Coordinates of C-alpha atoms in Angstrom, one line a residue:
Chain A
X1 CA -5.8 -1.4 -2.1
X2 CA -2.8 -1.8 -4.3
X3 CA -3.1 -1.8 -8.0
X4 CA -0.7 -3.8 -10.2
X5 CA -0.2 -3.4 -13.9
X6 CA 0.5 -6.7 -15.5
X7 CA 1.6 -7.3 -19.1
X8 CA -0.9 -9.4 -21.1
X9 CA 0.5 -12.7 -22.2
X10 CA 3.0 -15.2 -21.0
X11 CA 5.1 -13.0 -18.7
X12 CA 1.9 -11.6 -17.1
X13 CA 0.6 -15.1 -16.5
X14 CA 3.8 -16.2 -15.0
X15 CA 4.1 -13.2 -12.7
X16 CA 0.5 -13.5 -11.6
X17 CA 1.2 -17.1 -10.5
X18 CA 4.1 -15.8 -8.4
X19 CA 1.9 -13.0 -6.9
X20 CA -1.0 -15.4 -6.2
X21 CA 1.4 -17.8 -4.4
X22 CA 2.6 -15.0 -2.0
X23 CA -0.9 -13.9 -1.1
X24 CA -2.2 -11.7 -3.9
X25 CA -4.6 -14.1 -5.6
X26 CA -7.5 -13.0 -7.6
X27 CA -9.2 -16.2 -8.9
X28 CA -11.2 -14.3 -11.5
X29 CA -7.9 -13.7 -13.4
X30 CA -7.9 -17.4 -14.3
X31 CA -11.3 -17.4 -15.9
X32 CA -11.7 -17.4 -19.6
X33 CA -13.0 -13.8 -20.2
X34 CA -12.0 -10.5 -21.8
X35 CA -12.0 -8.4 -18.7
X36 CA -9.0 -6.1 -18.2
X37 CA -9.5 -5.1 -14.5
X38 CA -9.7 -7.7 -11.7
X39 CA -10.2 -6.9 -8.1
X40 CA -10.0 -8.9 -4.9
X41 CA -11.1 -6.5 -2.1
X42 CA -10.4 -9.2 0.6
X43 CA -6.7 -9.3 -0.5
X44 CA -6.6 -5.6 -1.2
X45 CA -5.4 -6.0 -4.7
X46 CA -6.5 -4.9 -8.2
X47 CA -4.9 -6.2 -11.3
X48 CA -4.9 -4.2 -14.6
X49 CA -4.0 -6.1 -17.7
X50 CA -2.2 -3.9 -20.3
X51 CA 0.0 -4.1 -23.4
X52 CA 3.5 -4.9 -22.2
X53 CA 4.9 -1.6 -23.6
X54 CA 2.2 0.3 -21.7
X55 CA 2.9 -1.0 -18.2
X56 CA 5.4 1.7 -17.3
X57 CA 3.1 4.4 -18.6
X58 CA 0.3 3.2 -16.2
X59 CA 2.7 3.1 -13.3
X60 CA 4.5 6.4 -14.0
X61 CA 1.1 8.2 -14.3
X62 CA -0.2 6.6 -11.1
X63 CA -3.0 4.5 -12.8
X64 CA -1.3 1.6 -11.1
X65 CA 0.9 1.6 -8.0
X66 CA 3.3 -1.1 -9.2
X67 CA 3.9 -3.1 -12.3
X68 CA 5.9 -5.8 -14.1
X69 CA 7.8 -4.7 -17.1
X70 CA 10.7 -5.8 -19.3
X71 CA 14.0 -3.9 -18.9
X72 CA 13.9 -3.4 -22.7
X73 CA 10.7 -1.3 -22.3
X74 CA 12.3 0.7 -19.5
X75 CA 15.4 1.4 -21.5
X76 CA 13.3 2.6 -24.5
X77 CA 10.8 4.8 -22.6
X78 CA 12.9 5.9 -19.6
X79 CA 9.9 6.3 -17.3
X80 CA 10.3 8.2 -14.0
X81 CA 9.6 5.2 -11.7
X82 CA 11.4 3.1 -9.1
X83 CA 12.8 -0.2 -10.3
X84 CA 12.8 -2.3 -7.2
X85 CA 13.6 -5.8 -8.3
X86 CA 15.0 -7.8 -11.1
X87 CA 12.6 -10.8 -11.3
X88 CA 15.1 -12.8 -13.4
X89 CA 12.3 -14.1 -15.7
X90 CA 11.3 -13.1 -19.2
X91 CA 14.9 -13.1 -20.1
X92 CA 16.0 -11.9 -23.5
X93 CA 18.5 -9.6 -25.2
X94 CA 18.2 -6.6 -27.4
X95 CA 20.3 -7.4 -30.5
X96 CA 21.1 -6.1 -34.0
X97 CA 20.2 -8.8 -36.5
X98 CA 20.7 -8.9 -40.3
X99 CA 20.0 -11.2 -43.2
X100 CA 22.6 -14.0 -43.4
X101 CA 25.6 -12.8 -45.3
X102 CA 25.0 -9.1 -44.7
X103 CA 28.0 -6.9 -43.9
X104 CA 27.8 -3.2 -43.2
X105 CA 30.0 -1.6 -45.8
X106 CA 29.6 1.9 -44.2
X107 CA 28.7 3.4 -47.6
X108 CA 25.4 5.0 -46.6
X109 CA 23.4 5.6 -43.5
X110 CA 22.3 2.2 -42.1
X111 CA 18.6 1.6 -42.3
X112 CA 17.5 0.2 -39.0
X113 CA 14.0 -1.2 -38.5
X114 CA 13.0 -1.3 -34.8
X115 CA 10.4 -0.7 -32.1
X116 CA 13.3 0.5 -29.9
X117 CA 14.3 3.7 -31.7
X118 CA 15.9 5.3 -28.6
X119 CA 18.0 2.2 -27.8
X120 CA 19.0 1.9 -31.5
X121 CA 20.0 5.6 -31.7
X122 CA 22.0 5.5 -28.5
X123 CA 23.8 2.3 -29.6
X124 CA 24.8 3.6 -33.0
X125 CA 25.7 7.1 -31.8
X126 CA 28.3 5.5 -29.5
X127 CA 29.7 3.9 -32.6
X128 CA 29.4 7.2 -34.5
X129 CA 27.5 5.4 -37.2
X130 CA 24.8 7.3 -39.0
X131 CA 21.5 5.5 -39.2
X132 CA 18.0 6.0 -40.5
X133 CA 15.4 4.7 -38.1
X134 CA 12.3 2.9 -39.5
X135 CA 9.8 2.7 -36.7
X136 CA 7.8 -0.6 -36.7
X137 CA 5.4 -2.1 -34.2
X138 CA 5.5 -5.8 -35.1
X139 CA 7.0 -8.5 -37.4
X140 CA 10.3 -6.6 -37.3
X141 CA 12.1 -9.6 -38.9
X142 CA 10.2 -9.0 -42.1
X143 CA 11.9 -5.6 -42.7
X144 CA 15.3 -6.6 -44.1
X145 CA 13.8 -9.6 -46.0
X146 CA 11.6 -7.3 -48.1
X147 CA 14.3 -4.6 -48.4
X148 CA 12.6 -2.1 -46.0
X149 CA 15.8 -2.0 -43.9
X150 CA 19.4 -3.2 -43.7
X151 CA 19.2 -4.5 -40.2
X152 CA 16.8 -4.7 -37.3
X153 CA 17.2 -3.9 -33.6
X154 CA 14.9 -6.2 -31.7
X155 CA 14.6 -8.5 -28.7
X156 CA 15.9 -12.1 -29.2
X157 CA 14.9 -14.8 -26.8
X158 CA 16.0 -18.1 -28.4
X159 CA 16.9 -16.9 -31.9
X160 CA 14.5 -19.4 -33.6
X161 CA 12.4 -16.7 -35.3
X162 CA 15.5 -15.1 -36.6
X163 CA 16.9 -18.3 -38.0
X164 CA 13.6 -19.3 -39.6
X165 CA 13.6 -16.0 -41.4
X166 CA 17.2 -16.2 -42.6
X167 CA 18.6 -13.6 -40.1
X168 CA 21.5 -13.8 -37.7
X169 CA 22.6 -11.8 -34.6
X170 CA 25.3 -9.3 -35.6
X171 CA 25.7 -7.7 -32.2
X172 CA 24.3 -7.9 -28.8
X173 CA 23.3 -4.6 -27.2
X174 CA 21.9 -5.4 -23.8
X175 CA 20.3 -8.1 -21.7
X176 CA 16.8 -7.7 -20.5
X177 CA 14.5 -9.4 -17.9
X178 CA 11.3 -8.5 -16.1
X179 CA 11.5 -5.8 -13.4
X180 CA 9.2 -4.9 -10.5
X181 CA 8.5 -1.2 -10.7
X182 CA 6.6 1.3 -8.5
X183 CA 5.2 4.7 -8.9
X184 CA 7.3 7.2 -6.9
X185 CA 4.4 8.8 -5.1
X186 CA 2.6 5.5 -4.4
X187 CA 5.9 4.2 -2.9
X188 CA 5.8 7.0 -0.3
X189 CA 2.2 6.3 0.8
X190 CA 1.9 2.6 0.3
X191 CA 5.4 1.7 1.1
X192 CA 4.5 -1.1 3.6
X193 CA 2.3 -2.9 1.1
X194 CA 4.8 -2.5 -1.8
X195 CA 7.7 -3.7 0.3
X196 CA 5.7 -6.7 1.5
X197 CA 5.1 -7.6 -2.1
X198 CA 8.8 -7.0 -2.9
X199 CA 9.9 -9.2 -0.1
X200 CA 7.5 -12.0 -1.3
X201 CA 8.8 -11.7 -4.9
X202 CA 12.4 -11.5 -3.8
X203 CA 12.1 -14.8 -1.9
X204 CA 10.6 -16.4 -5.0
X205 CA 13.3 -15.3 -7.4
Chain B
X1 CA -26.9 35.3 0.5
X2 CA -25.4 32.4 -1.3
X3 CA -24.0 29.6 0.8
X4 CA -20.6 30.6 2.2
X5 CA -18.0 27.8 2.5
X6 CA -14.8 28.9 4.3
X7 CA -11.4 27.6 3.3
X8 CA -9.3 27.9 6.4
X9 CA -5.6 27.4 5.8
X10 CA -2.3 28.7 7.2
X11 CA -1.1 29.8 10.6
X12 CA -3.4 32.9 10.8
X13 CA -6.5 31.2 9.6
X14 CA -7.3 33.2 6.5
X15 CA -10.7 32.6 5.1
X16 CA -12.1 32.9 1.7
X17 CA -15.4 32.0 0.0
X18 CA -15.8 29.1 -2.3
X19 CA -16.6 31.5 -5.1
X20 CA -12.9 31.9 -5.6
X21 CA -11.3 29.4 -8.0
X22 CA -9.1 26.8 -6.2
X23 CA -6.0 28.1 -7.9
X24 CA -6.7 31.7 -6.6
X25 CA -7.5 30.4 -3.1
X26 CA -4.4 28.4 -2.7
X27 CA -2.2 31.2 -4.2
X28 CA -3.6 33.6 -1.7
X29 CA -3.2 31.1 1.2
X30 CA 0.4 30.4 0.3
X31 CA 1.4 34.0 -0.4
X32 CA -0.1 35.0 3.0
X33 CA 2.0 32.2 4.6
X34 CA 5.2 33.4 2.9
X35 CA 4.5 37.1 3.7
X36 CA 4.0 36.2 7.3
X37 CA 7.6 34.9 7.4
X38 CA 8.9 38.1 6.0
X39 CA 9.1 37.2 2.3
X40 CA 8.4 40.0 -0.3
X41 CA 6.9 39.5 -3.7
X42 CA 9.3 39.0 -6.6
X43 CA 7.8 39.9 -10.0
X44 CA 9.6 38.6 -13.0
X45 CA 10.0 40.1 -16.4
X46 CA 8.3 38.0 -19.1
X47 CA 11.4 38.2 -21.4
X48 CA 14.9 37.8 -20.3
X49 CA 18.3 37.7 -22.2
X50 CA 18.7 34.2 -23.6
X51 CA 22.4 34.2 -22.9
X52 CA 21.7 33.7 -19.2
X53 CA 20.0 30.4 -19.9
X54 CA 22.3 29.4 -22.8
X55 CA 25.2 29.4 -20.4
X56 CA 23.3 27.2 -17.9
X57 CA 21.4 24.9 -20.2
X58 CA 21.6 21.8 -17.9
X59 CA 20.1 23.7 -15.0
X60 CA 16.7 23.8 -16.8
X61 CA 16.8 20.2 -18.2
X62 CA 14.7 21.3 -21.1
X63 CA 14.4 23.7 -24.0
X64 CA 13.8 27.4 -23.7
X65 CA 11.5 29.4 -26.0
X66 CA 13.8 32.0 -27.6
X67 CA 13.2 34.7 -30.2
X68 CA 15.1 37.8 -31.4
X69 CA 13.8 41.2 -30.3
X70 CA 13.7 44.1 -32.7
X71 CA 17.4 44.9 -32.2
X72 CA 18.3 41.3 -33.0
X73 CA 19.2 40.4 -29.4
X74 CA 18.1 36.9 -28.5
X75 CA 15.5 36.8 -25.7
X76 CA 13.9 34.0 -23.8
X77 CA 10.3 33.6 -22.6
X78 CA 10.8 33.3 -18.8
X79 CA 11.7 29.6 -18.3
X80 CA 12.7 29.8 -14.6
X81 CA 12.3 32.1 -11.6
X82 CA 15.2 31.0 -9.4
X83 CA 17.8 32.0 -12.0
X84 CA 16.2 35.4 -12.4
X85 CA 16.2 36.0 -8.6
X86 CA 19.9 35.0 -8.4
X87 CA 20.8 37.2 -11.4
X88 CA 19.0 40.2 -9.7
X89 CA 20.7 39.7 -6.4
X90 CA 23.3 42.4 -5.6
X91 CA 26.6 41.6 -4.0
X92 CA 25.8 43.8 -1.0
X93 CA 22.5 42.0 -0.2
X94 CA 23.5 39.9 2.7
X95 CA 20.0 38.4 3.1
X96 CA 17.1 38.4 0.7
X97 CA 13.8 36.6 1.1
X98 CA 11.4 36.6 -1.9
X99 CA 8.3 34.6 -2.9
X100 CA 6.8 34.4 -6.4
X101 CA 3.7 33.2 -8.2
X102 CA 4.6 33.0 -11.8
X103 CA 4.0 31.0 -15.0
X104 CA 7.1 29.8 -16.7
X105 CA 7.6 28.2 -20.1
X106 CA 9.8 25.3 -20.9
X107 CA 10.0 21.9 -22.4
X108 CA 8.5 19.1 -20.3
X109 CA 10.7 16.1 -19.8
X110 CA 8.3 13.3 -20.6
X111 CA 6.3 14.8 -23.5
X112 CA 9.2 16.8 -25.0
X113 CA 6.7 19.6 -25.6
X114 CA 6.8 23.2 -24.4
X115 CA 4.4 23.8 -21.6
X116 CA 3.3 26.7 -19.5
X117 CA 4.0 25.7 -15.9
X118 CA 2.4 27.4 -12.9
X119 CA 4.7 27.8 -10.0
X120 CA 4.5 29.3 -6.5
X121 CA 7.7 29.3 -4.5
X122 CA 10.2 31.1 -2.5
X123 CA 13.9 31.8 -2.4
X124 CA 16.0 32.5 0.7
X125 CA 19.3 34.1 -0.4
X126 CA 22.2 34.5 2.1
X127 CA 21.7 34.4 5.8
X128 CA 24.1 31.5 6.4
X129 CA 23.2 27.8 6.4
X130 CA 21.3 26.9 9.6
X131 CA 18.3 29.1 10.0
X132 CA 17.5 29.6 6.2
X133 CA 17.5 25.8 5.7
X134 CA 15.3 25.2 8.7
X135 CA 12.8 27.9 7.7
X136 CA 12.7 26.9 4.0
X137 CA 12.1 23.2 4.9
X138 CA 9.4 24.2 7.4
X139 CA 7.6 26.4 4.9
X140 CA 7.8 23.6 2.3
X141 CA 6.1 21.3 4.8
X142 CA 3.5 24.0 5.7
X143 CA 2.9 24.6 2.0
X144 CA 2.1 20.9 1.5
X145 CA 0.0 20.9 4.6
X146 CA -2.1 23.8 3.2
X147 CA -3.2 21.4 0.3
X148 CA -5.2 19.4 2.9
X149 CA -4.0 15.8 2.0
X150 CA -1.5 13.4 3.5
X151 CA 1.9 14.4 2.2
X152 CA 5.5 13.2 2.2
X153 CA 8.5 15.6 2.3
X154 CA 11.5 13.6 1.1
X155 CA 15.0 14.9 1.9
X156 CA 18.3 14.1 0.3
X157 CA 21.9 15.5 0.5
X158 CA 24.1 15.8 -2.6
X159 CA 27.3 16.1 -0.5
X160 CA 26.8 12.8 1.1
X161 CA 26.6 11.0 -2.3
X162 CA 29.6 12.9 -3.5
X163 CA 31.6 12.1 -0.4
X164 CA 30.9 8.4 -0.8
X165 CA 31.8 8.3 -4.5
X166 CA 34.9 10.5 -4.5
X167 CA 37.9 8.8 -6.0
X168 CA 35.9 5.6 -6.8
X169 CA 34.3 6.5 -10.1
X170 CA 36.5 6.2 -13.1
X171 CA 34.2 7.0 -16.0
X172 CA 31.0 9.0 -16.9
X173 CA 29.4 5.6 -17.7
X174 CA 30.1 4.3 -14.3
X175 CA 28.8 7.4 -12.6
X176 CA 25.6 7.2 -14.7
X177 CA 25.0 3.6 -13.4
X178 CA 25.5 4.6 -9.8
X179 CA 23.2 7.7 -10.1
X180 CA 20.6 5.7 -12.0
X181 CA 20.7 3.1 -9.3
X182 CA 20.1 5.7 -6.7
X183 CA 17.4 7.6 -8.7
X184 CA 15.5 4.4 -9.5
X185 CA 16.0 2.6 -6.1
X186 CA 17.7 -0.1 -8.1
X187 CA 20.1 -1.8 -5.7
X188 CA 20.8 -4.8 -7.9
X189 CA 22.6 -2.8 -10.6
X190 CA 25.4 -1.8 -8.1
X191 CA 26.8 -5.3 -8.5
X192 CA 27.6 -4.6 -12.2
X193 CA 30.3 -2.1 -11.1
X194 CA 33.8 -2.7 -9.8
X195 CA 33.3 -0.4 -6.8
X196 CA 35.2 -1.0 -3.5
X197 CA 33.0 -3.2 -1.3
X198 CA 32.6 -0.5 1.4
X199 CA 31.4 2.0 -1.2
X200 CA 29.0 -0.5 -2.9
X201 CA 27.6 -1.4 0.5
X202 CA 27.1 2.3 1.4
X203 CA 25.3 3.0 -1.9
X204 CA 23.0 -0.1 -1.3
X205 CA 22.3 1.3 2.2
X206 CA 21.3 4.7 0.7
X207 CA 18.9 2.9 -1.8
X208 CA 17.3 0.7 0.8
X209 CA 16.9 3.2 3.7
X210 CA 13.8 2.7 5.8
X211 CA 10.7 4.9 5.3
X212 CA 10.9 6.3 8.8
X213 CA 13.2 9.3 9.0
X214 CA 14.6 8.5 12.4
X215 CA 15.3 4.9 11.4
X216 CA 16.9 6.1 8.2
X217 CA 19.2 8.5 10.1
X218 CA 20.2 5.7 12.5
X219 CA 21.2 3.6 9.4
X220 CA 23.2 6.5 8.0
X221 CA 25.0 7.0 11.4
X222 CA 25.9 3.3 11.6
X223 CA 26.9 3.0 8.0
X224 CA 30.4 1.6 7.7
X225 CA 32.5 4.1 5.6
X226 CA 35.9 5.6 5.6
X227 CA 34.5 8.9 4.4
X228 CA 33.8 11.8 6.7
X229 CA 30.0 12.0 6.5
X230 CA 29.1 12.9 10.1
X231 CA 28.6 16.6 9.6
X232 CA 26.3 15.8 6.6
X233 CA 24.2 13.4 8.6
X234 CA 24.1 15.9 11.5
X235 CA 22.7 18.5 9.1
X236 CA 20.0 16.1 8.0
X237 CA 19.3 15.4 11.7
X238 CA 18.8 19.0 12.5
X239 CA 16.3 19.5 9.7
X240 CA 14.4 16.4 10.7
X241 CA 14.3 17.7 14.2
X242 CA 12.9 21.0 13.1
X243 CA 10.2 19.3 11.1
X244 CA 9.4 16.9 13.9
X245 CA 9.0 19.8 16.4
X246 CA 6.6 21.5 14.0
X247 CA 4.4 18.3 14.0
X248 CA 5.6 16.8 10.7
X249 CA 7.4 13.7 12.0
X250 CA 5.1 11.4 10.0
X251 CA 5.6 13.3 6.8
X252 CA 9.4 13.6 6.7
X253 CA 11.5 10.9 4.9
X254 CA 15.1 10.5 3.8
X255 CA 15.3 9.5 0.2
X256 CA 18.5 9.6 -1.8
X257 CA 16.7 9.1 -5.1
X258 CA 16.5 12.9 -5.2
X259 CA 19.7 13.8 -7.0
X260 CA 20.0 17.2 -8.6
X261 CA 22.8 18.4 -11.0
X262 CA 25.8 19.1 -8.7
X263 CA 27.0 21.9 -11.1
X264 CA 24.1 23.9 -9.6
X265 CA 22.9 22.2 -6.4
X266 CA 24.7 21.2 -3.3
X267 CA 23.7 20.2 0.2
X268 CA 20.0 19.4 1.0
X269 CA 17.6 18.7 -1.8
X270 CA 13.9 17.8 -1.3
X271 CA 10.7 16.9 -3.1
X272 CA 7.1 16.8 -1.8
X273 CA 4.5 14.2 -2.8
X274 CA 0.7 14.4 -2.1
X275 CA -1.3 11.2 -1.6
X276 CA -3.2 10.4 -4.7
X277 CA -1.1 12.6 -7.0
X278 CA 1.4 10.5 -9.1
X279 CA 4.2 13.0 -9.5
X280 CA 6.1 15.2 -7.1
X281 CA 4.3 18.5 -6.6
X282 CA 7.1 20.4 -4.8
X283 CA 10.8 20.5 -5.4
X284 CA 13.6 22.5 -3.9
X285 CA 17.1 22.6 -2.5
X286 CA 20.2 24.5 -1.8
X287 CA 21.9 26.0 -4.8
X288 CA 25.1 27.7 -3.7
X289 CA 26.8 26.3 -6.8
X290 CA 24.4 28.1 -9.1
X291 CA 25.0 31.3 -7.1
X292 CA 28.7 30.9 -7.6
X293 CA 28.3 30.2 -11.3
X294 CA 26.4 33.4 -11.6
X295 CA 29.2 35.3 -9.7
X296 CA 27.4 35.7 -6.4
X297 CA 29.0 35.0 -3.1
X298 CA 25.9 34.4 -1.0
X299 CA 24.3 31.0 -0.6
X300 CA 20.7 30.2 -1.6
X301 CA 17.9 27.8 -0.9
X302 CA 14.3 27.7 -2.1
X303 CA 11.5 25.6 -3.5
X304 CA 8.6 25.7 -6.0
X305 CA 5.2 24.2 -5.8
X306 CA 3.9 23.0 -9.2
X307 CA 0.2 23.8 -9.5
X308 CA -0.4 22.0 -12.8
X309 CA -0.6 18.6 -11.2
X310 CA -2.7 19.9 -8.4
X311 CA -5.3 21.8 -10.4
X312 CA -6.3 18.6 -12.1
X313 CA -6.9 16.9 -8.7
X314 CA -8.3 19.7 -6.6
X315 CA -10.2 22.1 -8.8
X316 CA -13.7 20.7 -8.7
X317 CA -15.7 21.9 -11.8
X318 CA -18.1 24.7 -10.9
X319 CA -21.7 23.7 -10.6
X320 CA -22.9 27.0 -12.0
X321 CA -21.5 29.7 -14.2
X322 CA -23.1 32.4 -12.0
X323 CA -25.5 32.6 -9.1
X324 CA -28.0 34.7 -11.1
X325 CA -28.8 35.0 -14.7
X326 CA -30.6 38.3 -15.2
X327 CA -32.6 38.3 -18.5
X328 CA -33.3 41.9 -19.3
X329 CA -35.0 41.6 -22.7
X330 CA -35.6 45.2 -23.9
X331 CA -35.2 46.9 -20.6
X332 CA -33.0 50.1 -20.5
X333 CA -29.4 49.6 -19.7
X334 CA -29.4 51.9 -16.6
X335 CA -32.2 49.8 -15.0
X336 CA -30.3 46.6 -15.8
X337 CA -27.1 47.9 -14.4
X338 CA -28.8 49.1 -11.2
X339 CA -30.1 45.5 -10.6
X340 CA -26.8 43.9 -11.4
X341 CA -25.0 46.2 -8.9
X342 CA -27.6 45.5 -6.3
X343 CA -27.2 41.7 -6.6
X344 CA -23.3 41.9 -6.7
X345 CA -23.4 44.1 -3.6
X346 CA -25.3 41.3 -1.8
X347 CA -22.5 38.9 -2.7
X348 CA -24.0 37.1 -5.8
X349 CA -22.3 36.6 -9.1
X350 CA -24.5 37.9 -11.9
X351 CA -24.6 37.5 -15.7
X352 CA -27.0 39.9 -17.4
X353 CA -28.1 38.9 -20.9
X354 CA -30.9 40.0 -23.3
X355 CA -31.7 36.3 -24.1
X356 CA -30.9 33.0 -22.4
X357 CA -27.2 32.2 -23.4
X358 CA -26.9 28.7 -24.8
X359 CA -25.5 26.2 -22.3
X360 CA -25.3 28.7 -19.5
X361 CA -25.7 27.2 -16.0
X362 CA -27.3 29.6 -13.6
X363 CA -28.2 29.1 -9.9
X364 CA -31.4 31.2 -10.5
X365 CA -32.9 32.9 -13.6
X366 CA -34.5 36.2 -13.0
X367 CA -36.4 38.0 -15.8
X368 CA -36.2 41.7 -15.2
X369 CA -39.8 42.4 -16.3
X370 CA -41.1 40.0 -13.7
X371 CA -38.9 41.3 -10.9
X372 CA -41.5 43.6 -9.4
X373 CA -44.4 41.2 -9.7

């Protein structure tokens, strides 16, 4: 039995379709219910649906053997896992965005609202720019509009949300996409199954 | 007599009763194993001069608990055993074999919190390269076997990675990408770098080596490279052969995701995994560079087994707190003690109490007054 941590939402749904197509189906996943664990013993697979930012935690601690997670999450949490494949889906970028017309005048520490504090600190420390991190967990775009921060560091997919909230991308930090990750110990003992899955996903990307 | 369950482990088949805690049992089994190969016990001071660790901060990869003693000298609460063993090695000691069973205190990487870490391990100082390496790897495999589950002993070699990268890496950032690619088994990130094609292909080969050690060695032998790596591959082959001959062919793997800091480590590095335990439970390697940094001429190799992860998985909760709960009410102490001794001599564990202790789980409850009825 191989357990797979999938992020809830669009990315998880899209990866499930890929996995189902290469032999890891679990029809119960498509039913309208609130279950979080789905198992198909015949196919030897168990799916665990978790919050996208928690996928790597489940895999690193062995609650799941493999998982699908955004590179943005891996950069932020730096889990001790194997990153076996770039799935080239769920593409986005981590960017610095600010209200239209904003210019950093370097007069005071820059207030940065983000759910990626490590990425933001690392980015600004390379520029030797002092910052004050404001940790948020959602609706990051709101922060500079209501004066909570000067800028935000967040993922940008199409830029529509930023534009609709009067923000623009000042700088691009790094590109992100979904990655297929594995627990280091599981990889030693379930290598054949994990590699079979890897080959199937690779052929599909 | 209570039911006796024997725990047979190790070459000489030592036995112990299940009354011993799992941690005590495994400690005894492993220390017997190490003693049988001629290792002597190393006992470490709880407090050591902080300056030793300050000068080698990267070796520990985590914070040290430091405090001033009453003379103002900064001391550290023992964060590491290997460094202490090395520091206490004299120049004239050509060969030294020690084992230890110690608790160390340092910051954990993922939680960034100080933790007490229970370690059992050994250090083989001096004695050349060949035999010490073979014996250490064999004892690492035997130690994992003692734990009674399927295990994997993964080997790597720092000199091979260094030989491949020499002269090709032009910045710290570039080196970080290559090392991360190896550590994370991330072959696709190699394309981001401007490495010579032959080197990039070699790194990809290291990341994607097959799981079987023999197949992996064949890949290394046939790897196209202009670097002299044959002696390194030969060294790995020798160790694999030793482990195969000892019956560990299915357990040994070659895995270049194991990369230690080359300021301290060189040569072979290894980690051990147990089926069902998510993190490595054993780690070790050759540390001649650490020896040199601390002014020693000998070489050194060793490993540590981390019991913290294991205790969670192996130590089954006890069903009872004692075999017998002896309720003595108002009986005189000498009579109570006489009965307690009689039961303990028969091999039972006994708790004597005037009244029933709340929440106590006893195999049998005996009231002293009723004993003679």
